Amino acid sequence: MAVSVRVRIAPSPTGFAHLGTASTALYNVLFARKQGGTFVLRIDDTDAERNRPEYEALIYESLHWLGLDWDEGPDKGGPYNPYRQSERLDLYREQAARLITDGKAYRCYCTPDELEAERKQAQVEKRPYKYSRRCLTNPPSDRSVFAVRFRVPGGEIHFTDMIRGEMKFDADLIGDFIIMKSDAFPTYQFASPVDDAAMKITHVIRGEEHLSNTPYQLMLVDALGYERPQAYAHMPLILAQDGSKMSKRKHPEMNLALYREHGYLPEALVNYLALLGWNPGTSQEIFTFDELAHAFSFERVQHAGARFDWEKLNWINGEYIRMLSDDELAKRLRPFVPQLDEETIRRAVPPLRTRMHKLAQAIDYLDYLWTDPPTPTLDAETARRVRSAIDTLRDTPWEPEAIEAALEKAVAESGVGKGKFYTPLRDVITGKKVSLPIHYTLALLPKDVALLRLQRTVD
RNA sequence: GGCCCCGUCGUCUAGCGGCCUAGGACGCAGCCCUCUCAAGGCUGAGAUCGCGGGUUCGAAUCCCGCCGGGGCUACCA
């Protein structure tokens, strides 16, 4: 009888919500949905120094925006409350005490400086560093501040990674590591496996940076007598364009808020993220969420890190924009052009939709509607053509089709081509070299305003 | 330094011993459409499969070494 799948993400609220969190969350959700399992959100706020509640809110917000909703979490509760590690401190302390009682962990009174000296010494002697176990064999009696160190049993650690297969680590190479900090907070290495066990997590899906951490956590799981998770999956990292690891400092694309601000559709970002490191084995590029959940499998996850590529994201986002209905696109455009009324936005959608790879670009096409462009100086011949445009437009119904027809007639009579005729009109109306097709450009502007802008250049 | 993961067009990738003169997508170039910009259509350039050895009748695919990148080795997660 198979127990139902339970997966989790455990982000740290130490800064803005970032891309890696979204990516990991996505793979967890995809797996959970496919297996009919449960997706848990746990807040890993054991770094008292750097955690901030507002960052936690940012995580909720970003994940909700992406549609990656969780079944259990600090905000909605669940059978394994609480879901914030800072509220589970008693559990970690109890378990650490149990390990100490069992002789599987011990108090370490070494100061950071002393440990640093040990490490340096090892480096000088060109030998791999392992904690000296000074506090295990010969603890000082005159100190009171301590951390708790796990007594690493050594041996070989085996586990299954759903992406890479059977993994094997030599734990004799791992030194005794700290599980409880001197501030009585657990380290990640400790809190994570304790909570995974307590919350009955069956599959641990996380970034590749945790692959080497797995033996640490498995030793703890064994020492505590917990059941091991069924399997792990370590997802390839998302790299910056230059192939380096993404850093918050140098790579703004890490910040999830940025995507919303620029007008990337959450479903497009999800689609892109799914394709970064995974492929369906078919030529399909655009997926609904359900299609992703259905097609997803760890066997088809890439083993190497993948570089983030704006161009591909832009293309996918453009595809999604073009697939939206007129009304839906108008609705999503609203926050980007608050200067415009709904009716105007709605009328701008048809010519706009093929011209954006992100929603914020609408501003470049539409800002002439609320910004008065400078009045250019026209030569005599151009002025003559503008006058003829004014004449024909004055009696034309203010609709794109009618305007187009009227203008084409004026063009034919002018003896010059459309390009020569329309370019100055575009310049006068928008002040730009690029705009929506001229008849839309005109139609979106109130007729009197459009005629005024034209008229004042020829007066 | 030690341990672990990884290495196919610029990028994301297909490939799991012969179907590969290495396929697709993004991007790029040209042409068509066209009032600008897009979108769309059509064509095209682009990878000696990191390098060097093996194994094999035959290797991008298997093995070894090297090089390169990344991760872990924290009282950060």
Coordinates of C-alpha atoms (C1' of nucleotides) in Angstrom, one line a residue:
Chain A
M1 CA 0.0 0.0 0.0
A2 CA 1.7 3.1 -1.2
V3 CA 1.6 6.1 1.1
S4 CA 0.5 9.2 -0.6
V5 CA 3.3 11.5 -1.8
R6 CA 4.2 14.5 0.3
V7 CA 6.7 17.1 -1.0
R8 CA 7.8 20.4 0.3
I9 CA 9.8 23.5 -0.3
A10 CA 11.5 25.3 2.5
P11 CA 12.6 28.8 1.4
S12 CA 14.4 31.2 3.7
P13 CA 13.0 34.7 4.1
T14 CA 16.4 36.4 3.9
G15 CA 15.8 38.5 0.9
F16 CA 13.4 39.0 -2.0
A17 CA 11.7 35.9 -3.4
H18 CA 13.9 34.5 -6.1
L19 CA 13.9 32.5 -9.3
G20 CA 15.4 29.4 -7.7
T21 CA 12.6 29.2 -5.2
A22 CA 10.0 29.4 -8.0
S23 CA 11.8 26.8 -10.0
T24 CA 12.0 24.3 -7.1
A25 CA 8.4 25.1 -6.1
L26 CA 7.3 24.4 -9.7
Y27 CA 9.0 21.0 -9.8
N28 CA 7.6 20.1 -6.5
V29 CA 4.1 21.1 -7.5
L30 CA 4.3 19.3 -10.8
F31 CA 5.4 16.1 -9.0
A32 CA 2.7 16.5 -6.4
R33 CA 0.0 17.1 -8.9
K34 CA 1.0 14.2 -11.1
Q35 CA 1.1 11.8 -8.1
G36 CA -2.0 13.2 -6.5
G37 CA 0.2 14.2 -3.5
T38 CA 0.4 17.1 -1.1
F39 CA 2.6 20.1 -1.5
V40 CA 3.9 21.7 1.7
L41 CA 5.4 25.1 2.2
R42 CA 7.7 25.4 5.2
I43 CA 9.4 28.6 6.2
D44 CA 13.0 28.0 7.0
D45 CA 13.7 31.0 9.3
T46 CA 16.4 29.6 11.5
D47 CA 18.9 32.3 10.6
A48 CA 17.9 34.8 13.3
E49 CA 20.3 37.4 11.9
R50 CA 19.0 37.6 8.4
N51 CA 15.3 36.7 8.5
R52 CA 12.6 39.3 8.0
P53 CA 8.9 38.8 8.1
E54 CA 8.4 41.0 5.1
Y55 CA 10.5 38.7 3.0
E56 CA 8.2 35.9 4.0
A57 CA 5.3 37.8 2.7
L58 CA 7.2 38.3 -0.6
I59 CA 7.5 34.5 -0.9
Y60 CA 3.8 34.0 -0.5
E61 CA 3.0 36.7 -2.9
S62 CA 5.4 35.5 -5.6
L63 CA 4.3 31.9 -5.4
H64 CA 0.6 32.9 -5.5
W65 CA 1.3 35.1 -8.5
L66 CA 2.8 32.1 -10.3
G67 CA -0.1 29.9 -9.3
L68 CA 2.1 27.6 -7.4
D69 CA -0.2 27.1 -4.4
W70 CA 0.5 24.9 -1.4
D71 CA -1.7 22.6 0.5
E72 CA -0.2 23.1 3.9
G73 CA 1.8 26.1 5.2
P74 CA 2.3 28.7 7.9
D75 CA -0.5 30.8 6.5
K76 CA -3.1 28.1 6.1
G77 CA -2.0 25.5 8.7
G78 CA -2.2 21.7 8.3
P79 CA -1.8 18.5 10.3
Y80 CA 1.8 19.2 11.1
N81 CA 1.6 22.7 12.5
P82 CA 3.5 24.9 12.9
Y83 CA 5.2 25.4 9.5
R84 CA 7.6 28.0 10.5
Q85 CA 10.8 26.6 11.9
S86 CA 11.3 29.4 14.3
E87 CA 8.1 28.1 16.0
R88 CA 9.4 24.5 16.1
L89 CA 12.4 25.2 18.2
D90 CA 11.3 22.9 21.1
L91 CA 11.3 20.0 18.6
Y92 CA 14.8 20.6 17.5
R93 CA 16.0 21.1 21.1
E94 CA 14.3 17.9 22.2
Q95 CA 15.8 15.9 19.4
A96 CA 19.3 17.4 19.9
A97 CA 19.0 16.5 23.6
R98 CA 18.0 13.0 22.7
L99 CA 21.1 12.7 20.5
I100 CA 23.3 13.9 23.2
T101 CA 21.8 11.5 25.7
D102 CA 22.4 8.7 23.2
G103 CA 26.0 9.7 22.8
K104 CA 25.3 10.6 19.1
A105 CA 25.9 14.3 19.6
Y106 CA 27.9 16.4 22.0
R107 CA 28.3 20.0 23.2
C108 CA 31.0 21.9 21.5
Y109 CA 32.5 24.9 23.3
C110 CA 35.0 25.9 20.6
T111 CA 34.9 29.5 19.6
P112 CA 34.6 30.5 15.9
D113 CA 38.2 31.8 16.1
E114 CA 39.5 28.5 17.4
L115 CA 37.6 26.6 14.7
E116 CA 39.0 29.0 12.1
A117 CA 42.5 28.3 13.3
E118 CA 41.9 24.6 13.1
R119 CA 40.8 25.0 9.5
K120 CA 43.7 27.2 8.6
Q121 CA 46.1 24.7 10.2
A122 CA 44.6 21.9 8.1
Q123 CA 45.1 24.0 5.0
V124 CA 48.7 24.7 5.8
E125 CA 49.3 21.0 6.3
K126 CA 47.4 20.3 3.1
R127 CA 45.1 17.8 4.7
P128 CA 41.3 17.7 4.3
Y129 CA 39.7 19.5 7.3
K130 CA 37.6 17.6 9.8
Y131 CA 36.7 18.9 13.2
S132 CA 39.3 17.8 15.8
R133 CA 36.7 16.4 18.2
R134 CA 38.4 18.3 20.9
C135 CA 35.2 18.9 22.8
L136 CA 34.2 15.3 22.5
T137 CA 37.5 13.9 23.9
N138 CA 38.5 16.7 26.1
P139 CA 35.8 19.3 26.8
P140 CA 36.8 22.5 28.6
S141 CA 35.2 22.9 32.0
D142 CA 35.4 26.7 32.2
R143 CA 33.0 27.6 29.4
S144 CA 29.3 27.9 29.2
V145 CA 28.5 28.9 25.7
F146 CA 28.1 25.9 23.4
A147 CA 26.8 24.6 20.2
V148 CA 25.8 21.0 19.6
R149 CA 27.8 18.9 17.3
F150 CA 26.7 15.7 15.6
R151 CA 29.1 12.8 16.1
V152 CA 29.4 11.5 12.6
P153 CA 29.4 7.7 12.5
G154 CA 31.1 7.5 9.2
G155 CA 30.7 4.6 6.7
E156 CA 29.1 4.7 3.4
I157 CA 25.8 6.5 2.7
H158 CA 23.7 5.4 -0.2
F159 CA 20.5 6.9 -1.5
T160 CA 18.5 7.2 -4.6
D161 CA 18.3 10.4 -6.6
M162 CA 15.4 10.3 -9.1
I163 CA 17.5 12.2 -11.6
R164 CA 20.9 10.8 -11.2
G165 CA 20.3 7.3 -9.9
E166 CA 22.1 5.6 -7.1
M167 CA 24.4 7.9 -5.1
K168 CA 27.2 6.9 -2.8
F169 CA 29.1 9.1 -0.4
D170 CA 32.0 8.3 2.0
A171 CA 30.9 9.7 5.3
D172 CA 34.4 9.0 6.8
L173 CA 35.4 12.2 5.0
I174 CA 32.7 14.2 6.8
G175 CA 33.7 15.8 10.1
D176 CA 31.4 16.3 13.1
F177 CA 29.1 19.2 12.2
I178 CA 27.0 21.6 14.2
I179 CA 23.3 20.9 14.5
M180 CA 22.4 23.4 17.1
K181 CA 24.0 26.9 17.0
S182 CA 25.0 28.6 20.2
D183 CA 21.9 30.8 19.9
A184 CA 19.9 27.6 20.4
F185 CA 18.6 27.7 16.9
P186 CA 19.1 24.6 14.7
T187 CA 21.2 24.6 11.6
Y188 CA 19.6 23.9 8.2
Q189 CA 21.4 20.6 8.2
F190 CA 19.5 19.6 11.3
A191 CA 16.1 21.3 11.1
S192 CA 15.5 20.1 7.5
P193 CA 15.7 16.4 8.1
V194 CA 13.9 16.6 11.4
D195 CA 11.0 18.5 9.9
D196 CA 10.9 16.3 6.8
A197 CA 10.5 13.3 9.0
A198 CA 8.0 15.0 11.3
M199 CA 6.0 16.2 8.3
K200 CA 6.2 12.8 6.7
I201 CA 7.8 14.1 3.5
T202 CA 8.2 11.3 1.1
H203 CA 10.2 12.9 -1.7
V204 CA 12.8 15.6 -1.3
I205 CA 13.0 17.8 -4.4
R206 CA 15.4 20.6 -4.2
G207 CA 18.3 22.3 -5.9
E208 CA 21.5 20.6 -6.8
E209 CA 23.5 22.6 -4.3
H210 CA 22.0 20.2 -1.7
L211 CA 23.2 17.0 -3.3
S212 CA 26.3 17.0 -1.1
N213 CA 24.2 17.8 1.9
T214 CA 22.1 14.7 1.6
P215 CA 24.6 12.4 3.4
Y216 CA 24.7 14.8 6.3
Q217 CA 21.0 14.7 6.7
L218 CA 20.6 11.0 6.1
M219 CA 23.1 10.3 8.9
L220 CA 20.9 12.4 11.2
V221 CA 17.8 10.6 10.0
D222 CA 19.3 7.3 10.8
A223 CA 20.7 8.5 14.2
L224 CA 17.3 9.7 15.2
G225 CA 15.7 6.5 14.1
Y226 CA 13.4 8.2 11.6
E227 CA 12.3 6.6 8.4
R228 CA 14.2 7.9 5.4
P229 CA 12.4 9.8 2.6
Q230 CA 11.7 7.4 -0.3
A231 CA 13.8 9.4 -2.7
Y232 CA 15.5 12.6 -3.5
A233 CA 15.7 14.7 -6.6
H234 CA 18.3 17.3 -7.1
M235 CA 17.4 19.7 -9.8
P236 CA 20.0 21.4 -12.0
L237 CA 20.8 25.0 -11.0
I238 CA 19.7 28.0 -13.0
L239 CA 22.8 29.8 -14.1
A240 CA 23.3 33.4 -15.2
Q241 CA 23.8 34.2 -18.9
D242 CA 27.6 34.0 -18.5
G243 CA 27.4 30.6 -16.9
S244 CA 28.2 31.8 -13.4
K245 CA 26.0 31.1 -10.4
M246 CA 23.3 33.7 -10.0
S247 CA 23.8 36.2 -7.2
K248 CA 21.4 38.6 -5.9
R249 CA 23.8 41.4 -6.3
K250 CA 24.8 41.0 -9.9
H251 CA 21.7 39.4 -11.3
P252 CA 18.4 41.3 -11.0
E253 CA 16.7 38.5 -12.9
M254 CA 16.8 36.5 -9.7
N255 CA 14.2 38.7 -8.2
L256 CA 10.7 37.3 -9.0
A257 CA 9.1 40.7 -8.5
L258 CA 10.9 41.9 -11.5
Y259 CA 8.9 39.6 -13.8
R260 CA 5.6 40.9 -12.7
E261 CA 6.8 44.5 -13.0
H262 CA 7.9 44.0 -16.6
G263 CA 4.8 42.3 -17.6
Y264 CA 5.7 38.7 -17.9
L265 CA 2.7 36.5 -17.5
P266 CA 3.0 34.1 -14.6
E267 CA 1.9 31.1 -16.8
A268 CA 4.6 32.0 -19.3
L269 CA 7.3 32.2 -16.7
V270 CA 6.2 28.8 -15.4
N271 CA 6.3 27.4 -18.9
Y272 CA 9.8 28.8 -19.4
L273 CA 11.0 27.6 -16.0
A274 CA 9.7 24.1 -16.7
L275 CA 11.7 24.0 -19.9
L276 CA 14.8 25.2 -18.2
G277 CA 16.3 21.9 -17.2
W278 CA 13.6 19.6 -18.3
N279 CA 12.2 18.7 -21.7
P280 CA 9.2 16.5 -22.7
G281 CA 11.1 14.6 -25.4
T282 CA 8.8 16.0 -28.0
S283 CA 8.9 19.3 -29.9
Q284 CA 6.2 20.9 -27.8
E285 CA 7.3 24.2 -26.3
I286 CA 4.1 25.7 -25.1
F287 CA 2.3 23.9 -22.3
T288 CA -0.7 24.5 -20.1
F289 CA -0.1 23.8 -16.5
D290 CA -2.1 20.5 -16.7
E291 CA 0.0 19.4 -19.7
L292 CA 3.1 20.1 -17.7
A293 CA 1.9 18.1 -14.7
H294 CA 1.0 15.3 -17.0
A295 CA 4.2 15.3 -19.1
F296 CA 6.7 15.9 -16.3
S297 CA 9.1 13.2 -15.2
F298 CA 12.4 13.2 -13.4
E299 CA 13.9 10.9 -16.0
R300 CA 13.8 13.7 -18.4
V301 CA 15.4 16.3 -16.2
Q302 CA 18.7 17.6 -17.3
H303 CA 21.8 16.9 -15.1
A304 CA 23.8 20.0 -15.9
G305 CA 23.0 23.6 -14.9
A306 CA 21.0 25.7 -17.4
R307 CA 21.7 29.3 -18.3
F308 CA 18.9 31.7 -18.0
D309 CA 18.0 33.2 -21.4
W310 CA 15.8 36.3 -21.7
E311 CA 15.3 35.8 -25.4
K312 CA 13.6 32.5 -25.0
L313 CA 11.5 33.8 -22.1
N314 CA 10.5 36.8 -24.2
W315 CA 9.4 34.6 -27.1
I316 CA 7.3 32.3 -24.8
N317 CA 5.8 35.4 -23.1
G318 CA 4.9 36.8 -26.5
E319 CA 3.3 33.5 -27.5
Y320 CA 1.2 33.6 -24.3
I321 CA 0.2 37.3 -24.9
R322 CA -0.9 36.4 -28.4
M323 CA -3.0 33.5 -27.1
L324 CA -4.9 35.7 -24.6
S325 CA -8.4 36.9 -25.5
D326 CA -8.9 40.6 -26.2
D327 CA -10.7 41.1 -22.9
E328 CA -8.2 39.1 -20.9
L329 CA -5.3 41.0 -22.4
A330 CA -7.0 44.3 -21.7
K331 CA -7.5 43.3 -18.1
R332 CA -3.8 42.4 -17.7
L333 CA -2.7 45.5 -19.4
R334 CA -4.6 47.8 -17.0
P335 CA -1.9 48.1 -14.2
F336 CA 0.7 49.1 -16.8
V337 CA -1.3 52.0 -18.3
P338 CA -3.2 53.5 -15.4
Q339 CA -3.5 56.7 -17.3
L340 CA -6.0 55.1 -19.7
D341 CA -9.6 54.3 -19.3
E342 CA -10.8 50.7 -19.9
E343 CA -12.4 51.4 -23.2
T344 CA -9.2 52.9 -24.7
I345 CA -7.2 50.0 -23.4
R346 CA -9.7 47.5 -24.9
R347 CA -9.5 49.3 -28.3
A348 CA -5.7 49.3 -28.2
V349 CA -5.5 45.5 -27.7
P350 CA -5.9 44.2 -31.3
P351 CA -3.0 46.2 -32.8
L352 CA -1.0 45.9 -29.7
R353 CA -1.0 42.2 -29.1
T354 CA 1.5 41.1 -31.7
R355 CA 3.9 43.9 -30.8
M356 CA 4.7 43.0 -27.2
H357 CA 6.9 40.4 -25.7
K358 CA 6.1 41.8 -22.3
L359 CA 3.2 43.9 -21.1
A360 CA 5.3 46.9 -20.0
Q361 CA 6.0 47.5 -23.7
A362 CA 2.5 48.8 -24.1
I363 CA 3.7 52.0 -22.5
D364 CA 6.0 52.7 -25.4
Y365 CA 3.2 52.3 -27.8
L366 CA 0.6 54.2 -25.9
D367 CA 2.2 57.0 -23.9
Y368 CA 1.5 59.5 -26.7
L369 CA -2.1 59.2 -25.5
W370 CA -1.3 61.0 -22.3
T371 CA 1.9 62.8 -23.2
D372 CA 1.8 65.7 -25.7
P373 CA 4.6 65.3 -28.2
P374 CA 6.7 68.3 -29.4
T375 CA 5.4 70.1 -32.5
P376 CA 7.8 69.4 -35.3
T377 CA 8.6 72.0 -38.1
L378 CA 7.4 70.8 -41.4
D379 CA 8.6 71.7 -44.9
A380 CA 6.1 73.1 -47.3
E381 CA 5.4 70.0 -49.1
T382 CA 4.9 67.9 -46.0
A383 CA 2.7 70.5 -44.5
R384 CA 0.5 70.3 -47.6
R385 CA 0.1 66.6 -47.1
V386 CA -0.7 67.0 -43.5
R387 CA -3.4 69.5 -44.5
S388 CA -4.9 67.1 -46.8
A389 CA -5.0 64.5 -44.1
I390 CA -6.7 67.0 -41.8
D391 CA -9.2 67.8 -44.4
T392 CA -10.1 64.2 -45.1
L393 CA -10.0 63.2 -41.4
R394 CA -12.3 66.0 -40.3
D395 CA -15.3 64.3 -41.9
T396 CA -14.3 60.7 -41.2
P397 CA -16.0 58.6 -38.5
W398 CA -13.4 58.0 -35.8
E399 CA -12.9 54.3 -36.3
P400 CA -9.7 52.6 -37.5
E401 CA -11.3 51.1 -40.6
A402 CA -12.8 54.4 -41.7
I403 CA -9.6 56.3 -41.0
E404 CA -7.6 53.8 -42.9
A405 CA -9.9 54.1 -45.9
A406 CA -9.9 57.9 -45.8
L407 CA -6.1 58.1 -45.5
E408 CA -5.5 55.7 -48.3
K409 CA -7.6 57.9 -50.5
A410 CA -5.6 60.9 -49.5
V411 CA -2.4 59.0 -50.2
A412 CA -3.5 58.1 -53.6
E413 CA -4.3 61.7 -54.4
S414 CA -1.1 63.0 -53.0
G415 CA 1.1 61.2 -55.5
V416 CA 3.5 59.9 -52.9
G417 CA 3.7 56.5 -51.2
K418 CA 2.2 55.5 -47.9
G419 CA 5.5 55.7 -46.2
K420 CA 6.2 59.2 -47.2
F421 CA 2.6 60.3 -46.3
Y422 CA 2.3 58.5 -43.0
T423 CA 5.7 59.1 -41.5
P424 CA 5.2 62.8 -40.7
L425 CA 1.7 62.0 -39.4
R426 CA 3.2 59.5 -37.0
D427 CA 5.8 62.0 -36.0
V428 CA 3.2 64.7 -35.3
I429 CA 0.8 62.5 -33.4
T430 CA 3.3 60.5 -31.3
G431 CA 6.6 62.2 -31.6
K432 CA 8.1 58.8 -32.4
K433 CA 9.5 56.8 -35.3
V434 CA 7.7 53.6 -34.3
S435 CA 4.0 53.3 -33.4
L436 CA 1.0 51.2 -34.0
P437 CA -0.4 51.4 -37.5
I438 CA -1.3 54.9 -38.3
H439 CA -5.1 54.4 -38.4
Y440 CA -5.0 52.9 -34.9
T441 CA -2.6 55.5 -33.7
L442 CA -5.1 58.1 -34.7
A443 CA -8.3 56.3 -33.6
L444 CA -7.1 55.7 -30.1
L445 CA -6.6 59.4 -29.6
P446 CA -9.8 61.5 -29.2
K447 CA -10.6 63.0 -32.6
D448 CA -10.3 66.6 -31.5
V449 CA -6.9 66.0 -29.9
A450 CA -5.6 64.3 -33.0
L451 CA -6.8 67.0 -35.2
L452 CA -5.4 69.7 -32.9
R453 CA -2.0 68.1 -33.0
L454 CA -2.1 68.0 -36.7
Q455 CA -3.5 71.4 -37.1
R456 CA -1.0 73.2 -35.0
T457 CA 1.9 72.0 -37.1
V458 CA 0.6 73.6 -40.2
D459 CA -0.6 76.9 -38.7
Chain B
rG1 C1' 43.1 21.0 -1.1
rG2 C1' 39.2 16.8 -0.4
rC3 C1' 34.5 14.8 -1.9
rC4 C1' 30.3 15.1 -5.3
rC5 C1' 27.7 16.6 -9.9
rC6 C1' 28.2 18.1 -14.9
rG7 C1' 30.4 19.1 -20.2
rU8 C1' 26.1 18.3 -28.0
rC9 C1' 25.0 24.8 -32.4
rG10 C1' 25.6 31.7 -29.1
rU11 C1' 21.4 29.7 -25.6
rC12 C1' 17.7 25.7 -24.1
rU13 C1' 17.9 20.9 -25.7
rA14 C1' 16.9 15.7 -28.9
rG15 C1' 20.3 11.7 -28.9
rC16 C1' 20.7 6.3 -24.6
rG17 C1' 26.3 1.6 -30.4
rG18 C1' 24.8 1.6 -36.7
rC19 C1' 18.3 5.3 -38.4
rC20 C1' 23.6 11.3 -37.2
rU21 C1' 26.3 13.9 -44.0
rA22 C1' 24.0 15.2 -35.3
rG23 C1' 17.3 16.8 -35.1
rG24 C1' 14.1 20.8 -32.8
rA25 C1' 13.3 25.6 -30.3
rC26 C1' 15.0 30.6 -29.1
rG27 C1' 18.2 34.0 -31.2
rC28 C1' 20.7 35.5 -35.8
rA29 C1' 20.8 36.5 -41.6
rG30 C1' 18.1 36.9 -46.2
rC31 C1' 13.5 37.1 -48.8
rC32 C1' 8.0 37.7 -48.9
rC33 C1' 4.0 40.5 -46.6
rU34 C1' 4.1 45.7 -45.2
rC35 C1' 3.0 53.1 -43.6
rU36 C1' 6.9 52.3 -39.0
rC37 C1' 7.5 48.4 -35.5
rA38 C1' 5.9 43.7 -34.6
rA39 C1' 3.3 39.2 -35.8
rG40 C1' 3.1 35.6 -39.9
rG41 C1' 5.3 32.7 -44.2
rC42 C1' 9.6 30.8 -46.7
rU43 C1' 14.9 30.0 -47.1
rG44 C1' 19.7 30.0 -44.7
rA45 C1' 24.2 30.2 -41.6
rG46 C1' 25.4 27.9 -37.1
rA47 C1' 28.0 22.0 -33.1
rU48 C1' 35.2 18.5 -36.0
rC49 C1' 29.3 16.2 -29.9
rG50 C1' 35.4 19.8 -24.0
rC51 C1' 40.4 17.2 -25.1
rG52 C1' 43.4 12.6 -25.5
rG53 C1' 43.5 7.5 -25.3
rG54 C1' 41.1 2.9 -25.5
rU55 C1' 36.8 -1.1 -26.3
rU56 C1' 34.1 -2.3 -31.0
rC57 C1' 33.4 -4.1 -37.8
rG58 C1' 31.2 0.7 -36.1
rA59 C1' 31.0 5.8 -30.6
rA60 C1' 28.1 12.0 -29.4
rU61 C1' 26.5 7.3 -27.3
rC62 C1' 30.6 2.2 -23.4
rC63 C1' 35.6 2.5 -20.3
rC64 C1' 40.1 5.4 -18.6
rG65 C1' 42.9 9.9 -18.1
rC66 C1' 43.1 15.0 -18.6
rC67 C1' 41.0 19.9 -18.9
rG68 C1' 37.0 23.1 -17.9
rG69 C1' 32.5 24.6 -15.1
rG70 C1' 29.4 24.1 -10.8
rG71 C1' 28.2 22.4 -5.8
rC72 C1' 29.5 20.9 -0.8
rU73 C1' 33.3 21.0 2.7
rA74 C1' 30.0 27.5 7.8
rC75 C1' 27.5 28.3 14.8
rC76 C1' 24.1 30.5 5.7
rA77 C1' 20.4 28.1 4.0

